[in-house]
CSV table of C-alpha atoms and ligand atoms in Angstrom, one decimal:
chain,number,residue,atom,x,y,z
A,20,MET,CA,88.3,155.3,154.6
A,21,ASN,CA,91.5,156.7,153.2
A,22,ASP,CA,95.1,155.9,154.2
A,23,SER,CA,95.5,159.0,156.4
A,24,ASP,CA,92.4,157.9,158.4
A,25,LYS,CA,93.8,154.4,158.8
A,26,ILE,CA,97.2,155.9,159.9
A,27,ARG,CA,95.4,158.0,162.5
A,28,LEU,CA,93.6,154.9,163.8
A,29,LEU,CA,96.9,153.0,164.0
A,30,ARG,CA,98.3,156.0,166.0
A,31,ASP,CA,95.3,155.9,168.3
A,32,MET,CA,95.8,152.2,169.0
A,33,ILE,CA,99.6,152.6,169.6
A,34,PHE,CA,98.9,155.5,171.9
A,35,TYR,CA,96.3,153.4,173.9
A,36,ARG,CA,98.8,150.5,174.2
A,37,ARG,CA,101.5,152.7,175.4
A,38,PHE,CA,99.2,154.6,177.8
A,39,GLU,CA,98.2,151.2,179.4
A,40,ASP,CA,101.8,150.0,179.5
A,41,ARG,CA,102.7,153.2,181.3
A,42,CYS,CA,99.8,152.7,183.8
A,43,PHE,CA,101.3,149.2,184.5
A,44,GLU,CA,104.7,150.8,185.2
A,45,ALA,CA,103.3,153.5,187.3
A,46,TYR,CA,101.4,151.0,189.3
A,47,VAL,CA,104.6,148.9,189.9
A,48,GLU,CA,106.2,152.1,191.1
A,49,ARG,CA,103.3,152.6,193.5
A,50,LYS,CA,102.4,155.9,191.8
A,51,ILE,CA,98.9,154.4,191.1
A,52,GLY,CA,97.0,152.5,193.7
A,53,GLY,CA,93.7,150.6,194.0
A,54,PHE,CA,92.4,148.5,191.2
A,55,LEU,CA,93.8,148.7,187.7
A,56,HIS,CA,92.3,146.7,184.8
A,57,LEU,CA,94.2,147.0,181.5
A,58,TYR,CA,92.7,146.7,178.0
A,59,SER,CA,95.9,145.7,176.0
A,60,GLY,CA,94.9,143.3,173.2
A,61,GLN,CA,91.3,144.6,172.9
A,62,GLU,CA,92.1,148.0,171.4
A,63,ALA,CA,90.5,147.4,168.0
A,64,VAL,CA,87.0,147.0,169.6
A,65,ALA,CA,86.7,150.4,171.3
A,66,THR,CA,88.7,152.2,168.7
A,67,GLY,CA,86.8,150.7,165.7
A,68,VAL,CA,83.3,150.9,167.2
A,69,LEU,CA,83.7,154.5,168.4
A,70,GLU,CA,85.3,155.6,165.2
A,71,MET,CA,81.9,154.7,163.6
A,72,ALA,CA,79.9,156.5,166.2
A,73,ASN,CA,79.4,160.2,166.7
A,74,VAL,CA,82.0,160.8,169.5
A,75,GLY,CA,84.5,163.5,170.2
A,76,VAL,CA,82.0,166.2,169.6
A,77,GLY,CA,80.9,166.9,173.2
A,78,GLU,CA,77.4,166.8,174.5
A,79,LYS,CA,75.7,166.5,171.2
A,80,GLY,CA,77.4,163.2,170.5
A,81,ASP,CA,76.6,159.7,171.3
A,82,TYR,CA,76.7,158.5,174.9
A,83,VAL,CA,79.4,155.9,175.8
A,84,ILE,CA,79.4,153.8,178.9
A,85,THR,CA,81.4,150.8,180.1
A,86,GLY,CA,82.7,148.8,183.0
A,87,TYR,CA,85.9,149.0,185.0
A,88,ARG,CA,88.3,148.3,182.0
A,89,ASP,CA,87.5,151.8,180.9
A,90,HIS,CA,90.6,153.9,180.0
A,91,VAL,CA,90.6,153.3,176.2
A,92,HIS,CA,86.8,153.9,175.8
A,93,ALA,CA,87.2,157.2,177.7
A,94,LEU,CA,90.2,158.2,175.5
A,95,LYS,CA,88.5,157.4,172.2
A,96,ALA,CA,85.3,159.2,173.4
A,97,GLY,CA,87.4,162.3,173.8
A,98,ALA,CA,88.3,162.5,177.5
A,99,PRO,CA,91.8,164.1,177.8
A,100,ALA,CA,94.6,161.6,178.4
A,101,ARG,CA,96.2,163.9,181.0
A,102,GLU,CA,93.0,163.9,183.1
A,103,ILE,CA,92.6,160.1,182.9
A,104,MET,CA,96.2,159.6,184.1
A,105,ALA,CA,95.8,162.2,186.8
A,106,GLU,CA,92.7,160.3,187.9
A,107,LEU,CA,94.7,157.1,188.1
A,108,TYR,CA,97.3,159.0,190.2
A,109,GLY,CA,94.4,160.2,192.5
A,110,LYS,CA,95.1,163.8,191.8
A,111,GLU,CA,92.7,166.8,192.0
A,112,THR,CA,93.1,167.4,188.3
A,113,GLY,CA,91.8,163.9,187.5
A,114,SER,CA,88.6,163.4,185.5
A,115,SER,CA,86.7,162.5,188.7
A,116,ARG,CA,88.9,164.9,190.8
A,117,GLY,CA,91.0,162.0,192.0
A,118,ARG,CA,88.1,160.5,194.0
A,119,GLY,CA,87.2,157.7,191.6
A,120,GLY,CA,90.4,156.1,190.3
A,121,SER,CA,90.8,153.7,187.4
A,122,MET,CA,87.3,152.1,187.5
A,123,HIS,CA,85.5,155.4,187.7
A,124,ILE,CA,86.6,157.6,184.8
A,125,PHE,CA,83.8,160.0,184.0
A,126,ASP,CA,83.7,162.9,181.6
A,127,PRO,CA,80.3,164.5,180.8
A,128,THR,CA,82.0,166.9,178.4
A,129,ALA,CA,82.8,163.9,176.2
A,130,ASN,CA,79.5,162.2,177.0
A,131,PHE,CA,81.6,159.5,178.6
A,132,MET,CA,79.2,158.3,181.3
A,133,GLY,CA,81.7,156.0,183.1
A,134,GLY,CA,83.5,153.7,184.3
A,135,TYR,CA,81.6,151.3,186.8
A,136,ALA,CA,83.0,148.8,189.2
A,137,LEU,CA,80.0,146.6,189.5
A,138,VAL,CA,79.7,144.0,186.8
A,139,GLY,CA,76.5,144.6,184.7
A,140,GLN,CA,75.8,148.0,186.3
A,141,PRO,CA,76.1,149.9,183.0
A,142,PHE,CA,73.4,148.0,181.1
A,143,PRO,CA,70.3,149.7,182.8
A,144,LEU,CA,72.1,153.0,182.8
A,145,ALA,CA,72.7,152.7,179.0
A,146,ALA,CA,69.0,151.9,178.5
A,147,GLY,CA,68.2,155.0,180.5
A,148,LEU,CA,70.5,157.2,178.4
A,149,ALA,CA,68.9,155.8,175.3
A,150,LEU,CA,65.4,156.5,176.6
A,151,GLY,CA,66.5,160.1,177.2
A,152,CYS,CA,67.8,160.3,173.6
A,153,LYS,CA,64.5,158.9,172.3
A,154,HIS,CA,62.3,161.3,174.3
A,155,LYS,CA,64.4,164.3,173.3
A,156,LYS,CA,64.5,163.2,169.7
A,157,THR,CA,68.2,164.2,169.5
A,158,ASN,CA,69.2,161.4,167.1
A,159,GLN,CA,71.9,160.4,169.7
A,160,ILE,CA,72.4,156.8,170.7
A,161,ALA,CA,73.8,155.1,173.7
A,162,ILE,CA,76.7,152.6,173.3
A,163,CYS,CA,77.3,150.2,176.1
A,164,PHE,CA,80.5,148.2,176.2
A,165,LEU,CA,80.7,145.2,178.5
A,166,GLY,CA,82.5,141.8,178.9
A,167,ASP,CA,81.2,138.3,178.3
A,168,GLY,CA,81.0,137.7,182.0
A,169,ALA,CA,78.6,140.6,182.6
A,170,ASN,CA,76.0,138.8,180.5
A,171,ASN,CA,75.3,136.4,183.3
A,172,GLN,CA,74.1,139.3,185.5
A,173,GLY,CA,70.3,139.8,186.0
A,174,THR,CA,70.8,143.4,184.8
A,175,PHE,CA,71.7,142.1,181.3
A,176,HIS,CA,68.5,140.2,180.9
A,177,GLU,CA,66.2,142.8,182.5
A,178,THR,CA,67.8,145.6,180.4
A,179,LEU,CA,67.7,143.7,177.1
A,180,ASN,CA,64.1,142.9,177.5
A,181,MET,CA,63.1,146.5,178.3
A,182,ALA,CA,65.3,147.9,175.5
A,183,SER,CA,63.6,145.7,173.1
A,184,VAL,CA,60.0,146.3,174.3
A,185,TRP,CA,60.6,150.0,174.4
A,186,ASN,CA,62.6,150.1,171.1
A,187,LEU,CA,65.5,152.0,172.7
A,188,PRO,CA,68.4,153.3,170.6
A,189,VAL,CA,71.2,151.5,172.4
A,190,LEU,CA,74.1,149.5,170.9
A,191,PHE,CA,75.3,146.7,173.3
A,192,VAL,CA,78.9,145.9,172.5
A,193,CYS,CA,80.0,142.6,174.0
A,194,GLU,CA,83.8,142.3,174.3
A,195,ASN,CA,84.1,138.6,174.5
A,196,ASN,CA,87.7,137.9,175.7
A,197,GLY,CA,86.8,134.4,176.9
A,198,TYR,CA,87.3,135.0,180.6
A,199,ALA,CA,85.6,136.5,183.7
A,200,ILE,CA,88.6,137.0,186.0
A,201,GLY,CA,90.1,133.5,186.0
A,202,THR,CA,87.0,131.6,184.9
A,203,HIS,CA,87.0,130.5,181.3
A,204,ILE,CA,83.6,131.1,179.6
A,205,ASP,CA,83.1,127.3,179.1
A,206,ARG,CA,82.9,126.9,182.8
A,207,SER,CA,80.4,129.8,183.5
A,208,THR,CA,78.2,130.1,180.6
A,209,ALA,CA,75.8,127.6,178.9
A,210,GLN,CA,75.6,129.3,175.5
A,211,THR,CA,79.1,130.6,174.9
A,212,ASP,CA,78.2,132.5,171.7
A,213,GLN,CA,76.8,135.6,173.3
A,214,TYR,CA,75.0,136.9,170.3
A,215,LYS,CA,72.8,133.7,170.3
A,216,ARG,CA,71.6,134.6,173.8
A,217,VAL,CA,69.7,137.7,172.6
A,218,ASP,CA,68.1,137.3,169.2
A,219,THR,CA,65.3,134.8,170.1
A,220,ALA,CA,65.1,135.5,173.8
A,221,TYR,CA,64.8,139.3,173.5
A,222,ASN,CA,64.0,139.8,169.8
A,223,ILE,CA,67.1,141.9,169.4
A,224,LYS,CA,69.2,141.8,166.2
A,225,SER,CA,72.6,140.4,167.0
A,226,SER,CA,75.9,139.3,165.4
A,227,GLN,CA,79.4,138.0,166.2
A,228,HIS,CA,82.7,139.2,164.6
A,229,ASP,CA,86.4,139.2,164.8
A,230,GLY,CA,87.5,141.8,167.3
A,231,MET,CA,91.2,141.8,166.5
A,232,ASP,CA,90.9,143.3,163.0
A,233,ILE,CA,89.9,146.9,163.2
A,234,ASP,CA,88.7,146.9,159.5
A,235,ILE,CA,86.2,144.2,160.3
A,236,VAL,CA,85.2,145.9,163.6
A,237,MET,CA,84.5,149.2,161.8
A,238,GLU,CA,82.6,147.6,158.9
A,239,GLU,CA,80.3,145.7,161.2
A,240,ALA,CA,80.0,148.5,163.8
A,241,LYS,CA,79.0,151.0,161.1
A,242,LYS,CA,76.0,148.8,160.1
A,243,ALA,CA,75.1,148.3,163.8
A,244,VAL,CA,75.3,152.0,164.7
A,245,ASP,CA,73.3,153.0,161.6
A,246,TYR,CA,70.7,150.4,162.4
A,247,VAL,CA,70.3,151.7,166.0
A,248,ARG,CA,70.1,155.3,165.0
A,249,ASN,CA,67.8,154.9,162.0
A,250,GLU,CA,65.5,152.1,163.2
A,251,GLN,CA,65.5,153.4,166.8
A,252,LYS,CA,65.9,149.9,168.1
A,253,PRO,CA,68.6,148.1,170.1
A,254,TYR,CA,71.4,146.0,168.5
A,255,PHE,CA,73.7,143.5,170.2
A,256,ILE,CA,77.2,143.1,168.6
A,257,GLU,CA,79.7,140.6,169.9
A,258,PHE,CA,83.5,140.9,169.2
A,259,MET,CA,85.8,138.0,169.8
A,260,THR,CA,89.0,139.4,171.5
A,261,TYR,CA,91.6,138.8,174.1
A,262,ARG,CA,93.2,140.7,177.0
A,263,TYR,CA,96.9,140.2,177.1
A,264,ARG,CA,97.4,141.1,180.7
A,265,GLY,CA,95.8,139.6,183.8
A,266,HIS,CA,92.3,140.5,184.8
A,267,SER,CA,93.7,143.2,187.1
A,268,MET,CA,97.2,143.8,188.6
A,269,SER,CA,96.9,141.1,191.2
A,270,ASP,CA,96.4,138.3,188.6
A,271,ALA,CA,99.2,135.9,187.7
A,272,LYS,CA,97.2,134.3,184.9
A,273,GLY,CA,97.7,130.8,186.2
A,274,TYR,CA,94.4,129.7,184.5
A,275,ARG,CA,95.6,129.9,180.9
A,276,THR,CA,98.6,128.7,178.9
A,277,LYS,CA,101.5,130.6,177.2
A,278,GLU,CA,100.5,128.8,174.0
A,279,GLU,CA,97.0,130.3,174.1
A,280,GLU,CA,98.4,133.7,174.7
A,281,ALA,CA,100.9,133.3,171.8
A,282,GLU,CA,98.1,132.3,169.4
A,283,TRP,CA,96.1,135.5,170.1
A,284,GLU,CA,99.2,137.7,170.1
A,285,LYS,CA,99.8,136.5,166.5
A,286,ARG,CA,96.6,138.4,165.6
A,287,ASP,CA,97.5,141.5,167.5
A,288,PRO,CA,95.2,144.4,166.4
A,289,ILE,CA,98.1,146.9,166.1
A,290,LYS,CA,100.2,144.3,164.1
A,291,ILE,CA,97.3,143.5,161.8
A,292,LEU,CA,96.7,147.2,160.9
A,293,SER,CA,100.4,148.1,160.6
A,294,ASP,CA,101.2,145.1,158.4
A,295,ARG,CA,98.3,146.1,156.2
A,296,LEU,CA,99.5,149.7,155.9
A,297,ILE,CA,103.0,148.6,155.2
A,298,LYS,CA,101.9,146.1,152.5
A,299,SER,CA,99.8,148.8,150.8
A,300,GLY,CA,102.7,151.1,150.7
A,301,ALA,CA,101.0,153.7,152.9
A,302,LEU,CA,103.6,153.4,155.7
A,303,LYS,CA,107.2,152.1,156.1
A,304,GLN,CA,108.5,150.4,159.2
A,305,ALA,CA,110.6,153.5,160.0
A,306,ASP,CA,107.4,155.6,160.0
A,307,ILE,CA,105.9,153.4,162.6
A,308,LYS,CA,109.0,153.6,164.7
A,309,LYS,CA,108.9,157.3,164.5
A,310,MET,CA,105.2,157.3,165.5
A,311,GLU,CA,106.0,155.1,168.5
A,312,ASN,CA,108.8,157.4,169.6
A,313,GLU,CA,106.6,160.5,169.3
A,314,ILE,CA,103.8,158.8,171.4
A,315,HIS,CA,106.4,157.7,174.0
A,316,ASP,CA,107.5,161.3,174.4
A,317,GLU,CA,104.0,162.7,174.4
A,318,ILE,CA,103.0,160.3,177.2
A,319,GLU,CA,106.1,161.1,179.3
A,320,ASN,CA,106.4,164.8,178.7
A,321,ASP,CA,102.7,165.7,178.7
A,322,VAL,CA,100.5,163.0,180.2
A,323,ILE,CA,102.7,161.6,183.0
A,324,LYS,CA,104.3,165.0,183.8
A,325,PHE,CA,100.8,166.5,184.2
A,326,ALA,CA,99.8,163.7,186.6
A,327,GLU,CA,103.0,163.8,188.6
A,328,GLU,CA,103.0,167.6,189.0
A,329,SER,CA,99.2,167.9,189.8
A,330,PRO,CA,98.2,168.5,193.4
A,331,GLU,CA,96.7,165.8,195.7
A,332,PRO,CA,93.1,166.6,196.7
A,333,ASP,CA,93.0,168.7,199.9
A,334,VAL,CA,92.0,166.7,202.9
A,335,ALA,CA,89.7,169.6,203.9
A,336,ASP,CA,87.7,168.8,200.7
A,337,LEU,CA,86.9,165.3,201.8
A,338,ASN,CA,83.2,165.9,201.6
A,339,LYS,CA,83.2,168.4,198.8
A,340,TYR,CA,81.6,166.1,196.2
A,341,VAL,CA,79.4,164.2,198.6
A,342,LEU,CA,75.7,165.2,198.5
A,343,ASP,CA,75.5,167.5,201.5
A,344,ASP,CA,72.2,169.4,201.0
A,345,ASN,CA,70.0,166.4,200.4
A,346,PRO,CA,66.5,167.4,201.5
A,347,ASP,CA,65.8,163.8,202.5
A,348,PRO,CA,65.6,163.9,206.3
A,349,ARG,CA,67.0,160.3,206.5
A,350,TRP,CA,70.2,161.7,205.0
A,351,ILE,CA,72.6,162.2,207.8
A,352,GLY,CA,74.6,164.8,206.0
A,353,PRO,CA,78.4,165.0,205.5
A,354,LEU,CA,80.7,163.7,208.1
A,355,LYS,CA,81.7,166.4,210.5
B,29,LIG,C1,78.2,142.7,190.8
B,29,LIG,C2,79.6,142.3,190.8
B,29,LIG,N1,79.9,140.9,191.0
B,29,LIG,C3,81.2,140.5,190.9
B,29,LIG,C4,82.2,141.3,190.7
B,29,LIG,C5,83.6,140.8,190.7
B,29,LIG,N2,84.1,140.9,189.3
B,29,LIG,C6,84.9,141.9,188.8
B,29,LIG,S1,85.3,141.7,187.2
B,29,LIG,C7,84.4,140.2,187.1
B,29,LIG,C8,84.4,139.5,185.8
B,29,LIG,C9,83.8,140.2,184.7
B,29,LIG,O1,84.1,139.6,183.4
B,29,LIG,P1,83.7,140.2,182.0
B,29,LIG,O2,82.4,140.8,182.1
B,29,LIG,O3,84.0,139.1,181.0
B,29,LIG,O4,84.8,141.4,181.8
B,29,LIG,P2,86.4,141.4,181.5
B,29,LIG,O5,87.0,141.6,182.9
B,29,LIG,O6,86.7,140.1,180.9
B,29,LIG,O7,86.6,142.6,180.7
B,29,LIG,C10,83.8,139.9,188.3
B,29,LIG,C11,83.0,138.7,188.6
B,29,LIG,C12,81.9,142.7,190.5
B,29,LIG,N3,82.8,143.6,190.3
B,29,LIG,N4,80.6,143.1,190.5
B,30,LIG,MG1,85.6,138.7,179.8
């Protein structure tokens, strides 16, 4: 990968960090309501993995699916930032027409299949997407991102077993940030190395890597993506990472220490890549400052402006996207 690609990736990650910081601010201003789970600290995982996949090419590309911490995955998959922000604002122009909110970003034109509130829900859906790819022989794969906590759900075990038995082209990406809400992984999970839970039990190849260094993420993700596509088999890749903010906006982080946070922040994914690019002479500190300013302006003058100025959904449309011609007689139809 050449310097200009690395600079583009740095720009992506700075954009994602600022996007999320701006979400935080808009939430405090009560412009955004409901649940809001931010991804700051974990950017190298979604950015690096999806850089190695076939995304941003519309419906011929790979499928991407994840849980509720979903903004950055959707952005990197190619969903427009404006529409994601408008969704968070509950506006009609949002990616789910303002009906879904933060946890339910969905963009079929980017093959971004959501955005799910229920922990573990995307596992079987990812297997279904992969089964479709296999049947249609399209050479697409499904990429399922989920947290460490999700691996204690029944859906994880059921899906990994089926994916292995049926040789489904699905890449499971475990974002191990050490916590499920306020519960440290040591208190919830017998085998804390997630990749060890799948190789023997489900006969799926698996590995564990640093998730803070995007160069490592890309190198390992490339091998995993190629394996899934070429062998038509699942792979489970685990990245060790950290979320800087609380689980959601209502979390004061009382369960962890400032020292622990500071240790992880030393290995910030944006810092690692920018230091490397400065050291190699590809960028100067002033170039990064300029990039940050441009991103700041783009988010204010385009993304936020679009969300603020977009209309609210019309109350008359309350039932518009609710199934209302379901032939099942038990279906009572839309509320009158
Ligand atoms: C089926 C279900 N059970 C419980 C919850 C409540 N809940 C929301 S997030 C979460 C923890 C998930 O942790 P992890 O998978 O590690 O993801 P992270 O938040 O760390 O990204 C739980 C238990 C839920 N949303 N869905
Ligand atoms: Mg977690």
